[in-house]
Amino acid sequence: MTHQYCLPADITPEIFLRDYWQKRPLLIRQGLPQIAGMFEPQDIIELAQEEEVTARLIQTHLQQDGSEKWQLKTSPLHATDFDNLPEKWSVLVQNLEQWSPELGKLWQAFAFIPQWQRDDIMVSFAPKGGSVGKHYDEYDVFLVQGYGERRWQLGKWCDPSTEFKANQPIRIFDDMGELVLDEVMQPGDVLYVPSRLSHYGVAESDCLTFSFGLRYPNASDILENFCKALEHHSEQINSSEFAIPFRLAPDVQPNGLLAQQSIQTLKQQLIALLQHSSQFDALFTQAIATTVSGRRYSLLNTEDSFYPDELADVLQSGARLYQDANCKSIYTDNGEIFVQGEWIDELNATERQLLAYLADGNALDWQQLQQYVSAESSLALLLDSLCDWLDNGWLLLDTE
């Protein structure tokens, strides 16, 4: 399936990944025009007050000395929180694909970045003058203007040593260094901001900006899932392969001391063992896949139940199935499927192929479903599996 990417006509995915990704920003005029008018400000203000929504309300209060004091309130938010607001404020809602499948489909405009790097779609509403301050993020983001106008300034590269303003509830600073971009974005415009590049957005009018965030996993999560994989497969693993061949003639030292030299020797022997273990790669692959297929947000409980006969009828009438963007589904080179941080290991080969097809952003119609019928997966079995995946919240049914 060919995806309609948000990139300019003269920049292919290969060029973008080579010349821009995590290197420099890119402003794409009308890169995603279909987002324009999809939401209005009141939609987001009302959504921010829903019980299961993750939202933040940021207010900027001007002090008598001319300085700004920032105030942060996190969800649950209520209607009274939006009374008596100062002139400058913003409300941010996370994981918008959970509430809008139509918006979630727009992830395909960024499908030149692997799905496993997706974080979530956040939306920010601000009236004229509203902002969340000068800051940087530890993730890459495509900022998409959906309503109104916002002025964006991009400046210096930051790192963990960058100092933030003291005694503020959000991470902001004053010094952006020399500006590398200063532009006003209109509905449908897209701005790519690399991780750790400072940026500052100010609403020129009532506006909605959608942030398509992309992250890499952190080491602690990978190590945690590696230990879980090691424990899960403990009965099948040759334990002697993971026994460190500790060989060390220690210097004479106090009897109770664990010397730093011993620790370093053990560390090097552990690294060497992992590099040469025939079982490590499989366990590490599982740990990585488990980590990157997980999301910070749980799937909503679906109230709909799907039945094979009914699903067959609607598919024959022209409906299509596709992966729910609120769910992360990935596959590895050896065909293993991971969904929402879990290895789905009870699938047959045809089911794995079908989920991989959907994970690539393809839609499944009745005619394409026939191509997956096999000796191990009859049409009835596939329909039954698809109903389970719909009930689990992995898939969505498009009847339009």
Tab-separated table of C-alpha atoms in Angstrom:
chain	number	residue	atom	x	y	z
A	1	MET	CA	0.000	0.000	0.000
A	2	THR	CA	1.329	3.438	-0.947
A	3	HIS	CA	0.955	6.032	1.802
A	4	GLN	CA	0.428	9.737	1.222
A	5	TYR	CA	3.266	11.189	3.253
A	6	CYS	CA	3.317	14.742	4.610
A	7	LEU	CA	6.711	15.468	3.020
A	8	PRO	CA	7.267	18.037	0.265
A	9	ALA	CA	7.300	16.705	-3.298
A	10	ASP	CA	11.073	17.188	-3.590
A	11	ILE	CA	11.941	15.425	-0.316
A	12	THR	CA	11.618	11.652	-0.328
A	13	PRO	CA	11.555	9.635	2.910
A	14	GLU	CA	15.160	8.632	2.188
A	15	ILE	CA	16.225	12.275	1.850
A	16	PHE	CA	14.346	13.275	4.999
A	17	LEU	CA	15.891	10.500	7.088
A	18	ARG	CA	19.366	11.255	5.742
A	19	ASP	CA	19.362	15.054	5.871
A	20	TYR	CA	16.765	16.115	8.455
A	21	TRP	CA	15.925	13.402	10.973
A	22	GLN	CA	17.459	14.467	14.310
A	23	LYS	CA	19.689	16.927	12.444
A	24	ARG	CA	17.654	19.983	11.460
A	25	PRO	CA	14.059	21.218	11.364
A	26	LEU	CA	11.811	21.223	8.330
A	27	LEU	CA	8.774	23.438	7.684
A	28	ILE	CA	6.272	21.804	5.304
A	29	ARG	CA	3.596	24.165	4.063
A	30	GLN	CA	0.249	22.335	3.671
A	31	GLY	CA	1.863	19.014	4.520
A	32	LEU	CA	-1.333	17.754	6.153
A	33	PRO	CA	-4.246	19.860	4.842
A	34	GLN	CA	-6.856	17.275	5.850
A	35	ILE	CA	-6.372	18.138	9.539
A	36	ALA	CA	-7.639	21.691	9.028
A	37	GLY	CA	-11.014	22.133	10.701
A	38	MET	CA	-11.108	18.563	12.034
A	39	PHE	CA	-11.484	20.002	15.549
A	40	GLU	CA	-12.513	23.342	17.013
A	41	PRO	CA	-11.256	24.829	20.282
A	42	GLN	CA	-14.425	24.027	22.219
A	43	ASP	CA	-14.054	20.346	21.288
A	44	ILE	CA	-10.706	20.220	23.067
A	45	ILE	CA	-11.817	22.237	26.103
A	46	GLU	CA	-14.747	19.843	26.588
A	47	LEU	CA	-12.598	16.762	25.984
A	48	ALA	CA	-10.055	17.944	28.574
A	49	GLN	CA	-12.791	17.674	31.209
A	50	GLU	CA	-13.599	14.006	30.489
A	51	GLU	CA	-12.829	11.608	33.332
A	52	GLU	CA	-10.400	9.280	31.507
A	53	VAL	CA	-8.504	12.016	29.646
A	54	THR	CA	-4.901	12.971	30.431
A	55	ALA	CA	-4.783	16.772	30.266
A	56	ARG	CA	-2.889	19.788	31.592
A	57	LEU	CA	-3.981	23.388	32.088
A	58	ILE	CA	-1.116	25.887	32.004
A	59	GLN	CA	-1.651	29.507	33.036
A	60	THR	CA	0.705	32.469	32.754
A	61	HIS	CA	0.265	35.191	35.394
A	62	LEU	CA	1.990	38.544	34.928
A	63	GLN	CA	3.584	39.773	38.185
A	64	GLN	CA	3.929	43.386	39.319
A	65	ASP	CA	7.646	43.349	38.556
A	66	GLY	CA	6.921	42.319	34.960
A	67	SER	CA	7.969	38.705	35.404
A	68	GLU	CA	5.768	35.742	34.563
A	69	LYS	CA	4.617	33.120	37.037
A	70	TRP	CA	3.437	29.845	35.582
A	71	GLN	CA	0.731	27.657	37.070
A	72	LEU	CA	0.058	24.011	36.194
A	73	LYS	CA	-3.013	21.888	36.909
A	74	THR	CA	-3.230	18.293	35.739
A	75	SER	CA	-6.274	16.148	35.085
A	76	PRO	CA	-8.916	15.634	36.207
A	77	LEU	CA	-9.957	19.071	34.989
A	78	HIS	CA	-13.411	20.548	35.564
A	79	ALA	CA	-15.491	23.319	34.013
A	80	THR	CA	-14.692	25.606	36.945
A	81	ASP	CA	-10.974	25.353	36.082
A	82	PHE	CA	-11.717	27.346	32.935
A	83	ASP	CA	-13.379	30.205	34.826
A	84	ASN	CA	-11.473	33.432	35.498
A	85	LEU	CA	-8.434	32.446	33.448
A	86	PRO	CA	-5.674	34.978	32.808
A	87	GLU	CA	-5.136	36.420	29.344
A	88	LYS	CA	-2.507	33.799	28.498
A	89	TRP	CA	-3.199	30.109	29.037
A	90	SER	CA	-3.094	26.751	27.280
A	91	VAL	CA	-4.756	23.383	27.685
A	92	LEU	CA	-3.053	20.222	26.442
A	93	VAL	CA	-4.652	16.811	25.887
A	94	GLN	CA	-2.551	13.664	25.418
A	95	ASN	CA	-3.257	10.521	23.398
A	96	LEU	CA	-5.856	12.118	21.178
A	97	GLU	CA	-5.909	9.067	18.893
A	98	GLN	CA	-7.733	7.303	21.736
A	99	TRP	CA	-10.670	9.638	21.271
A	100	SER	CA	-10.537	10.228	17.517
A	101	PRO	CA	-9.945	7.315	15.118
A	102	GLU	CA	-10.105	9.820	12.255
A	103	LEU	CA	-7.144	11.703	13.687
A	104	GLY	CA	-5.355	8.441	14.434
A	105	LYS	CA	-5.453	7.547	10.741
A	106	LEU	CA	-3.242	10.571	10.069
A	107	TRP	CA	-0.297	8.707	11.609
A	108	GLN	CA	0.038	7.174	8.142
A	109	ALA	CA	1.237	10.562	6.884
A	110	PHE	CA	4.352	9.899	9.015
A	111	ALA	CA	4.703	6.202	8.168
A	112	PHE	CA	8.252	6.760	6.869
A	113	ILE	CA	9.137	6.599	10.597
A	114	PRO	CA	8.660	3.066	12.019
A	115	GLN	CA	5.499	2.528	14.029
A	116	TRP	CA	7.507	1.302	17.017
A	117	GLN	CA	8.794	4.851	17.547
A	118	ARG	CA	5.316	6.395	17.842
A	119	ASP	CA	4.424	7.913	21.174
A	120	ASP	CA	1.097	9.736	20.930
A	121	ILE	CA	-0.750	12.665	19.370
A	122	MET	CA	-1.085	15.610	21.737
A	123	VAL	CA	-3.186	18.687	21.044
A	124	SER	CA	-2.619	22.133	22.490
A	125	PHE	CA	-5.266	24.847	22.516
A	126	ALA	CA	-4.320	28.432	23.312
A	127	PRO	CA	-6.055	31.789	22.855
A	128	LYS	CA	-4.095	34.657	21.329
A	129	GLY	CA	-0.808	35.096	23.219
A	130	GLY	CA	-1.003	31.673	24.874
A	131	SER	CA	2.131	29.521	25.075
A	132	VAL	CA	3.853	26.810	27.084
A	133	GLY	CA	7.118	28.750	27.129
A	134	LYS	CA	10.561	28.279	25.610
A	135	HIS	CA	11.593	24.677	26.050
A	136	TYR	CA	12.964	21.552	24.415
A	137	ASP	CA	11.742	17.955	24.279
A	138	GLU	CA	13.539	14.635	24.625
A	139	TYR	CA	11.676	13.306	21.608
A	140	ASP	CA	11.167	14.153	17.944
A	141	VAL	CA	7.904	15.811	17.014
A	142	PHE	CA	5.910	16.880	13.987
A	143	LEU	CA	3.868	19.955	14.927
A	144	VAL	CA	0.735	20.240	12.796
A	145	GLN	CA	-1.464	23.315	12.789
A	146	GLY	CA	-5.130	22.335	12.823
A	147	TYR	CA	-6.939	25.597	13.609
A	148	GLY	CA	-5.910	29.244	13.757
A	149	GLU	CA	-2.299	30.421	13.567
A	150	ARG	CA	0.734	29.939	15.785
A	151	ARG	CA	4.152	31.557	15.501
A	152	TRP	CA	7.077	29.226	16.026
A	153	GLN	CA	10.648	30.163	16.837
A	154	LEU	CA	13.408	27.544	16.859
A	155	GLY	CA	16.822	28.209	18.358
A	156	LYS	CA	19.762	26.450	19.969
A	157	TRP	CA	20.395	22.764	20.601
A	158	CYS	CA	20.024	21.732	24.227
A	159	ASP	CA	21.296	18.875	26.395
A	160	PRO	CA	20.833	17.649	29.968
A	161	SER	CA	23.055	20.464	31.231
A	162	THR	CA	20.647	23.126	29.908
A	163	GLU	CA	19.374	25.113	32.879
A	164	PHE	CA	15.666	25.728	33.367
A	165	LYS	CA	14.045	28.585	35.242
A	166	ALA	CA	13.877	27.909	38.964
A	167	ASN	CA	10.635	27.597	40.938
A	168	GLN	CA	8.412	26.994	37.917
A	169	PRO	CA	6.086	23.984	37.514
A	170	ILE	CA	7.133	23.396	33.901
A	171	ARG	CA	10.563	23.107	32.260
A	172	ILE	CA	11.180	26.435	30.531
A	173	PHE	CA	14.122	28.769	29.970
A	174	ASP	CA	14.787	32.240	28.579
A	175	ASP	CA	17.794	31.825	26.289
A	176	MET	CA	16.979	30.306	22.895
A	177	GLY	CA	20.280	31.356	21.371
A	178	GLU	CA	20.376	32.346	17.703
A	179	LEU	CA	17.071	31.636	15.963
A	180	VAL	CA	17.170	29.194	13.054
A	181	LEU	CA	13.465	29.564	12.213
A	182	ASP	CA	10.772	32.169	12.849
A	183	GLU	CA	7.530	31.419	11.006
A	184	VAL	CA	3.757	31.593	11.443
A	185	MET	CA	1.976	28.321	10.736
A	186	GLN	CA	-1.438	28.130	9.085
A	187	PRO	CA	-3.933	25.229	9.279
A	188	GLY	CA	-2.451	22.234	7.453
A	189	ASP	CA	1.182	23.317	7.881
A	190	VAL	CA	3.657	20.856	9.426
A	191	LEU	CA	6.880	21.625	11.316
A	192	TYR	CA	9.394	18.915	12.162
A	193	VAL	CA	11.364	19.693	15.349
A	194	PRO	CA	14.251	17.340	16.211
A	195	SER	CA	14.783	16.101	19.738
A	196	ARG	CA	16.558	18.643	21.986
A	197	LEU	CA	16.118	21.594	19.616
A	198	SER	CA	14.727	24.559	21.563
A	199	HIS	CA	11.378	25.868	20.377
A	200	TYR	CA	8.782	28.462	21.347
A	201	GLY	CA	5.237	28.653	20.051
A	202	VAL	CA	2.889	31.575	20.647
A	203	ALA	CA	-0.736	31.655	19.471
A	204	GLU	CA	-1.418	34.428	16.972
A	205	SER	CA	-5.146	33.720	17.351
A	206	ASP	CA	-7.266	31.025	18.977
A	207	CYS	CA	-5.426	27.957	17.739
A	208	LEU	CA	-5.032	24.208	17.916
A	209	THR	CA	-1.640	22.588	17.354
A	210	PHE	CA	-1.299	18.818	17.117
A	211	SER	CA	1.990	17.192	18.153
A	212	PHE	CA	2.814	13.815	16.587
A	213	GLY	CA	5.515	12.634	19.000
A	214	LEU	CA	8.152	9.955	18.336
A	215	ARG	CA	10.398	8.387	20.977
A	216	TYR	CA	13.178	5.865	21.445
A	217	PRO	CA	12.992	3.396	24.352
A	218	ASN	CA	15.101	4.039	27.426
A	219	ALA	CA	17.647	1.574	28.760
A	220	SER	CA	15.872	0.868	32.047
A	221	ASP	CA	12.721	-0.334	30.278
A	222	ILE	CA	14.748	-2.551	27.940
A	223	LEU	CA	16.697	-4.099	30.808
A	224	GLU	CA	13.526	-4.656	32.813
A	225	ASN	CA	11.873	-6.469	29.902
A	226	PHE	CA	15.042	-8.456	29.210
A	227	CYS	CA	14.932	-9.782	32.777
A	228	LYS	CA	11.261	-10.658	32.312
A	229	ALA	CA	12.064	-12.516	29.081
A	230	LEU	CA	14.906	-14.353	30.816
A	231	GLU	CA	12.559	-15.387	33.613
A	232	HIS	CA	9.743	-16.343	31.213
A	233	HIS	CA	12.023	-18.676	29.246
A	234	SER	CA	13.981	-19.939	32.248
A	235	GLU	CA	12.901	-23.552	31.754
A	236	GLN	CA	13.976	-23.621	28.105
A	237	ILE	CA	17.255	-21.751	28.565
A	238	ASN	CA	20.504	-23.581	29.060
A	239	SER	CA	21.412	-22.002	32.388
A	240	SER	CA	25.054	-22.929	32.041
A	241	GLU	CA	25.286	-20.595	29.058
A	242	PHE	CA	24.422	-17.681	31.338
A	243	ALA	CA	26.838	-18.684	34.098
A	244	ILE	CA	29.633	-16.132	34.201
A	245	PRO	CA	33.009	-17.923	34.014
A	246	PHE	CA	34.348	-15.789	36.821
A	247	ARG	CA	38.119	-16.050	36.842
A	248	LEU	CA	40.031	-13.666	39.038
A	249	ALA	CA	43.053	-13.879	41.297
A	250	PRO	CA	42.229	-11.083	43.771
A	251	ASP	CA	44.843	-9.027	45.500
A	252	VAL	CA	45.168	-9.421	49.225
A	253	GLN	CA	42.431	-7.215	50.643
A	254	PRO	CA	40.058	-6.953	53.621
A	255	ASN	CA	37.891	-10.049	53.874
A	256	GLY	CA	34.604	-8.154	53.703
A	257	LEU	CA	35.489	-5.881	50.752
A	258	LEU	CA	33.901	-6.107	47.312
A	259	ALA	CA	36.690	-4.395	45.404
A	260	GLN	CA	36.052	-2.113	42.443
A	261	GLN	CA	38.523	-4.150	40.378
A	262	SER	CA	36.424	-7.267	40.951
A	263	ILE	CA	33.295	-5.405	39.886
A	264	GLN	CA	34.942	-4.219	36.668
A	265	THR	CA	36.191	-7.721	35.874
A	266	LEU	CA	32.720	-9.138	36.426
A	267	LYS	CA	31.220	-6.413	34.232
A	268	GLN	CA	33.563	-7.181	31.338
A	269	GLN	CA	32.942	-10.914	31.620
A	270	LEU	CA	29.170	-10.338	31.642
A	271	ILE	CA	29.404	-8.163	28.508
A	272	ALA	CA	31.532	-10.808	26.787
A	273	LEU	CA	29.062	-13.537	27.754
A	274	LEU	CA	26.098	-11.621	26.339
A	275	GLN	CA	27.929	-10.849	23.109
A	276	HIS	CA	28.718	-14.503	22.479
A	277	SER	CA	25.582	-16.167	23.855
A	278	SER	CA	23.584	-18.050	21.222
A	279	GLN	CA	20.384	-17.300	23.166
A	280	PHE	CA	20.941	-13.646	23.989
A	281	ASP	CA	19.819	-12.212	20.624
A	282	ALA	CA	16.417	-13.915	20.792
A	283	LEU	CA	15.834	-12.733	24.346
A	284	PHE	CA	17.046	-9.224	23.559
A	285	THR	CA	14.797	-9.052	20.492
A	286	GLN	CA	11.834	-10.007	22.643
A	287	ALA	CA	12.803	-7.401	25.251
A	288	ILE	CA	13.104	-4.641	22.652
A	289	ALA	CA	9.857	-5.609	20.902
A	290	THR	CA	7.985	-5.783	24.196
A	291	THR	CA	9.299	-2.373	25.189
A	292	VAL	CA	8.596	-0.481	21.968
A	293	SER	CA	5.165	-2.025	21.371
A	294	GLY	CA	3.945	-0.843	24.768
A	295	ARG	CA	2.161	2.474	25.269
A	296	ARG	CA	1.774	4.771	28.233
A	297	TYR	CA	-1.998	4.702	27.772
A	298	SER	CA	-4.338	1.750	28.211
A	299	LEU	CA	-6.848	0.828	25.542
A	300	LEU	CA	-10.403	1.945	26.175
A	301	ASN	CA	-12.823	-0.851	26.983
A	302	THR	CA	-14.959	-1.469	23.914
A	303	GLU	CA	-18.674	-1.979	24.454
A	304	ASP	CA	-19.171	-3.526	21.028
A	305	SER	CA	-19.054	-7.262	20.420
A	306	PHE	CA	-18.364	-8.575	16.959
A	307	TYR	CA	-19.614	-11.871	15.543
A	308	PRO	CA	-18.173	-13.682	12.496
A	309	ASP	CA	-21.386	-13.779	10.448
A	310	GLU	CA	-22.057	-10.069	11.006
A	311	LEU	CA	-18.436	-9.170	10.217
A	312	ALA	CA	-18.576	-11.176	6.995
A	313	ASP	CA	-21.737	-9.331	5.954
A	314	VAL	CA	-20.336	-5.838	6.517
A	315	LEU	CA	-17.025	-6.707	4.819
A	316	GLN	CA	-18.889	-8.031	1.794
A	317	SER	CA	-20.829	-4.751	1.753
A	318	GLY	CA	-17.599	-2.777	1.348
A	319	ALA	CA	-16.388	-2.194	4.915
A	320	ARG	CA	-12.654	-2.394	5.703
A	321	LEU	CA	-10.588	-3.250	8.751
A	322	TYR	CA	-7.472	-1.382	9.823
A	323	GLN	CA	-5.244	-1.162	12.881
A	324	ASP	CA	-6.483	1.143	15.606
A	325	ALA	CA	-3.891	3.923	15.938
A	326	ASN	CA	-4.431	3.828	19.706
A	327	CYS	CA	-2.874	0.354	19.652
A	328	LYS	CA	0.756	-0.436	18.784
A	329	SER	CA	1.305	-3.608	16.797
A	330	ILE	CA	4.722	-4.580	15.443
A	331	TYR	CA	6.421	-7.654	14.048
A	332	THR	CA	10.032	-8.854	13.945
A	333	ASP	CA	12.100	-10.324	11.123
A	334	ASN	CA	11.214	-13.841	12.237
A	335	GLY	CA	7.488	-13.062	12.167
A	336	GLU	CA	6.820	-12.714	15.892
A	337	ILE	CA	3.929	-10.348	16.679
A	338	PHE	CA	3.902	-7.930	19.626
A	339	VAL	CA	0.814	-5.911	20.553
A	340	GLN	CA	0.542	-3.411	23.401
A	341	GLY	CA	3.727	-4.642	25.045
A	342	GLU	CA	2.813	-8.327	24.832
A	343	TRP	CA	4.231	-11.131	22.693
A	344	ILE	CA	1.250	-12.771	20.976
A	345	ASP	CA	2.710	-16.263	20.705
A	346	GLU	CA	-0.447	-18.350	20.195
A	347	LEU	CA	-0.971	-17.298	16.560
A	348	ASN	CA	-0.568	-19.543	13.556
A	349	ALA	CA	1.527	-18.459	10.571
A	350	THR	CA	-1.443	-17.064	8.598
A	351	GLU	CA	-2.670	-14.997	11.546
A	352	ARG	CA	0.827	-13.589	12.011
A	353	GLN	CA	0.963	-12.617	8.325
A	354	LEU	CA	-2.440	-10.955	8.579
A	355	LEU	CA	-1.525	-8.907	11.657
A	356	ALA	CA	1.773	-7.891	10.032
A	357	TYR	CA	-0.158	-6.722	6.946
A	358	LEU	CA	-2.405	-4.569	9.144
A	359	ALA	CA	0.557	-3.316	11.216
A	360	ASP	CA	2.063	-1.863	8.036
A	361	GLY	CA	-0.925	0.490	7.810
A	362	ASN	CA	-2.857	-1.477	5.211
A	363	ALA	CA	-6.638	-1.770	5.233
A	364	LEU	CA	-8.222	-5.201	4.876
A	365	ASP	CA	-11.320	-5.682	2.729
A	366	TRP	CA	-13.312	-8.804	1.852
A	367	GLN	CA	-11.356	-9.567	-1.315
A	368	GLN	CA	-7.981	-9.253	0.420
A	369	LEU	CA	-9.169	-11.441	3.288
A	370	GLN	CA	-9.711	-14.319	0.846
A	371	GLN	CA	-5.992	-14.294	0.062
A	372	TYR	CA	-5.218	-15.300	3.650
A	373	VAL	CA	-7.449	-18.358	3.676
A	374	SER	CA	-5.243	-21.449	4.002
A	375	ALA	CA	-5.279	-25.024	5.192
A	376	GLU	CA	-4.420	-23.914	8.718
A	377	SER	CA	-6.737	-20.877	8.675
A	378	SER	CA	-10.161	-21.330	7.168
A	379	LEU	CA	-12.321	-18.300	6.447
A	380	ALA	CA	-14.389	-19.092	9.523
A	381	LEU	CA	-11.268	-19.205	11.723
A	382	LEU	CA	-9.945	-15.928	10.311
A	383	LEU	CA	-13.278	-14.185	10.854
A	384	ASP	CA	-13.313	-15.475	14.422
A	385	SER	CA	-9.779	-14.131	14.988
A	386	LEU	CA	-10.660	-10.753	13.477
A	387	CYS	CA	-13.643	-10.501	15.826
A	388	ASP	CA	-11.362	-11.196	18.796
A	389	TRP	CA	-8.920	-8.518	17.639
A	390	LEU	CA	-11.773	-6.042	17.239
A	391	ASP	CA	-13.036	-6.858	20.730
A	392	ASN	CA	-9.495	-6.424	22.094
A	393	GLY	CA	-9.289	-2.929	20.610
A	394	TRP	CA	-6.524	-3.818	18.166
A	395	LEU	CA	-8.569	-3.091	15.028
A	396	LEU	CA	-11.242	-0.692	13.848
A	397	LEU	CA	-14.027	-1.307	11.363
A	398	ASP	CA	-14.548	1.397	8.731
A	399	THR	CA	-18.012	1.156	7.175
A	400	GLU	CA	-17.911	4.465	5.280
